PDB file of C-alpha atoms in Angstrom:
ATOM      1  CA  MET A   1      -6.418  -9.357  13.779  1.00  0.00           C
ATOM      2  CA  ASN A   2      -5.824 -10.669  10.302  1.00  0.00           C
ATOM      3  CA  PRO A   3      -5.528 -14.111   8.698  1.00  0.00           C
ATOM      4  CA  ILE A   4      -1.752 -14.126   9.249  1.00  0.00           C
ATOM      5  CA  GLN A   5      -2.204 -13.520  12.993  1.00  0.00           C
ATOM      6  CA  ILE A   6      -4.828 -16.273  13.173  1.00  0.00           C
ATOM      7  CA  SER A   7      -2.541 -18.702  11.310  1.00  0.00           C
ATOM      8  CA  ALA A   8       0.345 -17.797  13.627  1.00  0.00           C
ATOM      9  CA  LEU A   9      -1.864 -18.402  16.674  1.00  0.00           C
ATOM     10  CA  GLU A  10      -2.961 -21.785  15.329  1.00  0.00           C
ATOM     11  CA  ARG A  11       0.717 -22.723  14.830  1.00  0.00           C
ATOM     12  CA  GLN A  12       1.568 -21.560  18.377  1.00  0.00           C
ATOM     13  CA  ILE A  13      -1.208 -23.758  19.787  1.00  0.00           C
ATOM     14  CA  GLU A  14      -0.171 -26.775  17.660  1.00  0.00           C
ATOM     15  CA  ASP A  15       3.489 -26.326  18.704  1.00  0.00           C
ATOM     16  CA  LEU A  16       2.488 -25.994  22.358  1.00  0.00           C
ATOM     17  CA  ILE A  17       0.441 -29.212  22.294  1.00  0.00           C
ATOM     18  CA  ALA A  18       3.228 -31.009  20.371  1.00  0.00           C
ATOM     19  CA  SER A  19       5.816 -29.868  22.947  1.00  0.00           C
ATOM     20  CA  TYR A  20       3.653 -30.901  25.912  1.00  0.00           C
ATOM     21  CA  PRO A  21       1.730 -34.093  25.008  1.00  0.00           C
ATOM     22  CA  GLU A  22       0.096 -34.169  28.466  1.00  0.00           C
ATOM     23  CA  LEU A  23      -1.968 -31.113  27.409  1.00  0.00           C
ATOM     24  CA  ALA A  24      -3.956 -33.320  25.015  1.00  0.00           C
ATOM     25  CA  GLU A  25      -5.635 -35.069  27.965  1.00  0.00           C
ATOM     26  CA  ASP A  26      -6.157 -32.185  30.436  1.00  0.00           C
ATOM     27  CA  GLU A  27      -8.443 -29.461  29.106  1.00  0.00           C
ATOM     28  CA  THR A  28      -8.012 -27.163  32.112  1.00  0.00           C
ATOM     29  CA  LEU A  29      -4.216 -27.302  31.903  1.00  0.00           C
ATOM     30  CA  ARG A  30      -4.399 -26.915  28.112  1.00  0.00           C
ATOM     31  CA  ALA A  31      -6.610 -23.810  28.456  1.00  0.00           C
ATOM     32  CA  ASP A  32      -4.258 -22.293  31.057  1.00  0.00           C
ATOM     33  CA  MET A  33      -1.180 -22.988  28.916  1.00  0.00           C
ATOM     34  CA  VAL A  34      -2.795 -21.646  25.727  1.00  0.00           C
ATOM     35  CA  GLN A  35      -3.909 -18.554  27.623  1.00  0.00           C
ATOM     36  CA  GLY A  36      -0.490 -17.953  29.191  1.00  0.00           C
ATOM     37  CA  SER A  37       1.773 -18.976  26.311  1.00  0.00           C
ATOM     38  CA  THR A  38      -0.014 -17.611  23.222  1.00  0.00           C
ATOM     39  CA  ASP A  39      -1.894 -14.562  21.994  1.00  0.00           C
ATOM     40  CA  ALA A  40      -5.185 -16.497  22.147  1.00  0.00           C
ATOM     41  CA  GLU A  41      -6.692 -14.438  24.981  1.00  0.00           C
ATOM     42  CA  GLU A  42      -5.950 -11.124  23.259  1.00  0.00           C
ATOM     43  CA  ILE A  43      -7.243 -12.350  19.902  1.00  0.00           C
ATOM     44  CA  LEU A  44     -10.356 -13.945  21.427  1.00  0.00           C
ATOM     45  CA  SER A  45     -11.085 -10.685  23.281  1.00  0.00           C
ATOM     46  CA  LYS A  46     -10.891  -8.822  19.968  1.00  0.00           C
ATOM     47  CA  VAL A  47     -13.136 -11.450  18.344  1.00  0.00           C
ATOM     48  CA  VAL A  48     -15.735 -11.034  21.104  1.00  0.00           C
ATOM     49  CA  ASP A  49     -15.547  -7.229  20.863  1.00  0.00           C
ATOM     50  CA  ARG A  50     -16.063  -7.335  17.110  1.00  0.00           C
ATOM     51  CA  MET A  51     -18.868  -9.880  17.453  1.00  0.00           C
ATOM     52  CA  MET A  52     -20.662  -7.702  20.016  1.00  0.00           C
ATOM     53  CA  GLU A  53     -20.103  -4.624  17.873  1.00  0.00           C
ATOM     54  CA  ALA A  54     -21.566  -6.438  14.858  1.00  0.00           C
ATOM     55  CA  GLU A  55     -24.586  -7.538  16.910  1.00  0.00           C
ATOM     56  CA  SER A  56     -25.088  -3.965  18.155  1.00  0.00           C
ATOM     57  CA  MET A  57     -24.829  -2.631  14.617  1.00  0.00           C
ATOM     58  CA  ALA A  58     -27.264  -5.251  13.324  1.00  0.00           C
ATOM     59  CA  SER A  59     -29.705  -4.344  16.090  1.00  0.00           C
ATOM     60  CA  ALA A  60     -29.308  -0.610  15.448  1.00  0.00           C
ATOM     61  CA  ILE A  61     -29.762  -1.108  11.718  1.00  0.00           C
ATOM     62  CA  GLY A  62     -32.892  -3.171  12.383  1.00  0.00           C
ATOM     63  CA  LYS A  63     -34.279  -0.342  14.523  1.00  0.00           C
ATOM     64  CA  ARG A  64     -33.317   2.190  11.870  1.00  0.00           C
ATOM     65  CA  VAL A  65     -35.011   0.091   9.175  1.00  0.00           C
ATOM     66  CA  ASP A  66     -38.184   0.026  11.295  1.00  0.00           C
ATOM     67  CA  ASP A  67     -38.001   3.815  11.718  1.00  0.00           C
ATOM     68  CA  LEU A  68     -37.405   4.288   7.992  1.00  0.00           C
ATOM     69  CA  LYS A  69     -40.324   1.998   7.125  1.00  0.00           C
ATOM     70  CA  SER A  70     -42.521   4.126   9.356  1.00  0.00           C
ATOM     71  CA  ARG A  71     -41.290   7.283   7.619  1.00  0.00           C
ATOM     72  CA  GLN A  72     -41.774   5.614   4.247  1.00  0.00           C
ATOM     73  CA  ALA A  73     -45.390   4.832   5.112  1.00  0.00           C
ATOM     74  CA  ALA A  74     -45.947   8.461   6.148  1.00  0.00           C
ATOM     75  CA  TYR A  75     -44.469   9.728   2.877  1.00  0.00           C
ATOM     76  CA  ASP A  76     -46.512   7.184   0.905  1.00  0.00           C
ATOM     77  CA  ARG A  77     -49.665   8.552   2.573  1.00  0.00           C
ATOM     78  CA  ARG A  78     -48.566  12.121   1.833  1.00  0.00           C
ATOM     79  CA  SER A  79     -47.898  11.241  -1.811  1.00  0.00           C
ATOM     80  CA  ASP A  80     -51.342   9.628  -2.118  1.00  0.00           C
ATOM     81  CA  ALA A  81     -52.971  12.694  -0.541  1.00  0.00           C
ATOM     82  CA  MET A  82     -51.139  15.033  -2.967  1.00  0.00           C
ATOM     83  CA  ARG A  83     -52.131  12.830  -5.922  1.00  0.00           C
ATOM     84  CA  LYS A  84     -55.788  12.966  -4.832  1.00  0.00           C
ATOM     85  CA  LEU A  85     -55.561  16.733  -4.355  1.00  0.00           C
ATOM     86  CA  ALA A  86     -54.102  17.227  -7.860  1.00  0.00           C
ATOM     87  CA  PHE A  87     -56.820  14.980  -9.293  1.00  0.00           C
ATOM     88  CA  ARG A  88     -59.490  16.975  -7.429  1.00  0.00           C
ATOM     89  CA  ILE A  89     -58.138  20.333  -8.659  1.00  0.00           C
ATOM     90  CA  MET A  90     -57.892  19.156 -12.270  1.00  0.00           C
ATOM     91  CA  SER A  91     -61.364  17.612 -12.109  1.00  0.00           C
ATOM     92  CA  ALA A  92     -62.814  20.849 -10.703  1.00  0.00           C
ATOM     93  CA  ALA A  93     -61.140  22.782 -13.536  1.00  0.00           C
ATOM     94  CA  GLN A  94     -62.348  20.168 -16.034  1.00  0.00           C
ATOM     95  CA  VAL A  95     -58.793  19.896 -17.362  1.00  0.00           C
ATOM     96  CA  ARG A  96     -57.560  16.439 -18.380  1.00  0.00           C
ATOM     97  CA  LYS A  97     -53.934  17.405 -19.076  1.00  0.00           C
ATOM     98  CA  MET A  98     -51.718  19.968 -17.381  1.00  0.00           C
ATOM     99  CA  PRO A  99     -48.093  20.396 -18.484  1.00  0.00           C
ATOM    100  CA  LEU A 100     -45.930  21.836 -15.705  1.00  0.00           C
ATOM    101  CA  PRO A 101     -42.175  22.497 -15.523  1.00  0.00           C
ATOM    102  CA  GLU A 102     -41.795  19.578 -13.045  1.00  0.00           C
ATOM    103  CA  ALA A 103     -44.148  17.075 -14.630  1.00  0.00           C
ATOM    104  CA  THR A 104     -47.080  16.593 -16.949  1.00  0.00           C
ATOM    105  CA  LEU A 105     -50.277  15.655 -15.150  1.00  0.00           C
ATOM    106  CA  SER A 106     -53.057  13.892 -16.983  1.00  0.00           C
ATOM    107  CA  ILE A 107     -56.282  12.252 -15.981  1.00  0.00           C
ATOM    108  CA  ARG A 108     -56.625   8.922 -17.694  1.00  0.00           C
ATOM    109  CA  ALA A 109     -59.127   6.126 -17.668  1.00  0.00           C
ATOM    110  CA  VAL A 110     -58.386   3.130 -15.488  1.00  0.00           C
ATOM    111  CA  PRO A 111     -58.857  -0.180 -17.315  1.00  0.00           C
ATOM    112  CA  GLN A 112     -61.755  -2.305 -16.207  1.00  0.00           C
ATOM    113  CA  SER A 113     -60.979  -4.838 -13.545  1.00  0.00           C
ATOM    114  CA  VAL A 114     -62.824  -7.880 -12.330  1.00  0.00           C
ATOM    115  CA  VAL A 115     -64.837  -7.622  -9.137  1.00  0.00           C
ATOM    116  CA  VAL A 116     -65.540 -11.046  -7.686  1.00  0.00           C
ATOM    117  CA  THR A 117     -68.817 -10.697  -5.813  1.00  0.00           C
ATOM    118  CA  ASP A 118     -69.182 -14.315  -4.730  1.00  0.00           C
ATOM    119  CA  MET A 119     -66.264 -16.704  -5.109  1.00  0.00           C
ATOM    120  CA  THR A 120     -68.472 -19.715  -4.375  1.00  0.00           C
ATOM    121  CA  LYS A 121     -70.693 -19.018  -7.408  1.00  0.00           C
ATOM    122  CA  LEU A 122     -67.879 -18.832  -9.954  1.00  0.00           C
ATOM    123  CA  PRO A 123     -67.824 -21.710 -12.459  1.00  0.00           C
ATOM    124  CA  ARG A 124     -64.759 -23.937 -11.902  1.00  0.00           C
ATOM    125  CA  GLU A 125     -63.167 -22.848 -15.187  1.00  0.00           C
ATOM    126  CA  TYR A 126     -62.764 -19.324 -13.757  1.00  0.00           C
ATOM    127  CA  VAL A 127     -61.125 -20.415 -10.528  1.00  0.00           C
ATOM    128  CA  LYS A 128     -57.387 -20.909 -10.038  1.00  0.00           C
ATOM    129  CA  THR A 129     -56.547 -23.536  -7.493  1.00  0.00           C
ATOM    130  CA  LYS A 130     -53.409 -23.231  -5.392  1.00  0.00           C
ATOM    131  CA  THR A 131     -53.257 -24.063  -1.743  1.00  0.00           C
ATOM    132  CA  GLU A 132     -56.289 -21.807  -1.500  1.00  0.00           C
ATOM    133  CA  GLU A 133     -58.798 -20.813  -4.134  1.00  0.00           C
ATOM    134  CA  SER A 134     -58.689 -17.497  -5.935  1.00  0.00           C
ATOM    135  CA  ALA A 135     -60.537 -16.162  -8.924  1.00  0.00           C
ATOM    136  CA  ASP A 136     -58.802 -16.377 -12.327  1.00  0.00           C
ATOM    137  CA  ARG A 137     -59.254 -12.639 -12.857  1.00  0.00           C
ATOM    138  CA  GLN A 138     -57.635 -12.584 -16.297  1.00  0.00           C
ATOM    139  CA  LYS A 139     -59.907 -15.321 -17.625  1.00  0.00           C
ATOM    140  CA  LEU A 140     -62.942 -13.736 -15.944  1.00  0.00           C
ATOM    141  CA  LYS A 141     -62.108 -10.327 -17.423  1.00  0.00           C
ATOM    142  CA  GLU A 142     -61.789 -11.731 -20.941  1.00  0.00           C
ATOM    143  CA  ALA A 143     -65.107 -13.589 -20.675  1.00  0.00           C
ATOM    144  CA  LEU A 144     -66.953 -10.636 -19.122  1.00  0.00           C
ATOM    145  CA  GLN A 145     -65.602  -8.258 -21.783  1.00  0.00           C
ATOM    146  CA  GLU A 146     -66.930 -10.672 -24.423  1.00  0.00           C
ATOM    147  CA  GLY A 147     -70.364 -10.171 -22.865  1.00  0.00           C
ATOM    148  CA  LYS A 148     -70.672 -13.476 -21.023  1.00  0.00           C
ATOM    149  CA  GLU A 149     -72.790 -13.511 -17.866  1.00  0.00           C
ATOM    150  CA  ILE A 150     -70.831 -15.194 -15.087  1.00  0.00           C
ATOM    151  CA  PRO A 151     -72.466 -15.804 -11.719  1.00  0.00           C
ATOM    152  CA  GLY A 152     -70.307 -14.372  -8.939  1.00  0.00           C
ATOM    153  CA  ALA A 153     -68.405 -11.804 -11.029  1.00  0.00           C
ATOM    154  CA  MET A 154     -68.880  -8.536 -12.905  1.00  0.00           C
ATOM    155  CA  LEU A 155     -66.725  -5.789 -14.418  1.00  0.00           C
ATOM    156  CA  SER A 156     -66.076  -2.613 -12.456  1.00  0.00           C
ATOM    157  CA  ASN A 157     -66.550   0.781 -14.069  1.00  0.00           C
ATOM    158  CA  GLY A 158     -62.782   1.340 -14.070  1.00  0.00           C
ATOM    159  CA  GLY A 159     -62.689   4.939 -12.859  1.00  0.00           C
ATOM    160  CA  GLU A 160     -59.869   7.396 -13.389  1.00  0.00           C
ATOM    161  CA  THR A 161     -56.445   8.034 -11.887  1.00  0.00           C
ATOM    162  CA  LEU A 162     -53.737  10.661 -12.150  1.00  0.00           C
ATOM    163  CA  ALA A 163     -50.650   9.866 -14.251  1.00  0.00           C
ATOM    164  CA  VAL A 164     -47.462  11.829 -13.492  1.00  0.00           C
ATOM    165  CA  LYS A 165     -44.668  11.877 -16.099  1.00  0.00           C
ATOM    166  CA  VAL A 166     -41.417  13.346 -14.852  1.00  0.00           C
ATOM    167  CA  LYS A 167     -39.247  12.616 -17.889  1.00  0.00           C
TER     168      LYS A 167
END
């Protein structure tokens, strides 16, 4: 079924209705004549088959996407566990950098981040307003790093994380 076949079918139907004007007023007769005198039934059957096939494929792909998301989550957890294990081993060895053939591992400091302890106590100038309130973490961080005391917020200690360079 291609555009040429569809155009030919449309012409067949137009010619049929032009040849038999009474078909314009009787839908049942028109349907019977179109079905018996043109390729409409065959083409419509193919259209329905392809439509159902597309729906089945879309459904199967949706299921596959769900399965892959589940697998992705499992591999994300595994990756996090391996990262924590590498960090633990390097910390135990008191080694901050370890070049390997596959990658270079290094323990680096995590920048300080804002911890909002009580959103209701934050001065208005440190609050972003959208449809719901949230702390302006960038502005809070700058002020806290300058040594300002801000009710409802403080700086975290930062911590450390493992950096993996492959290239």
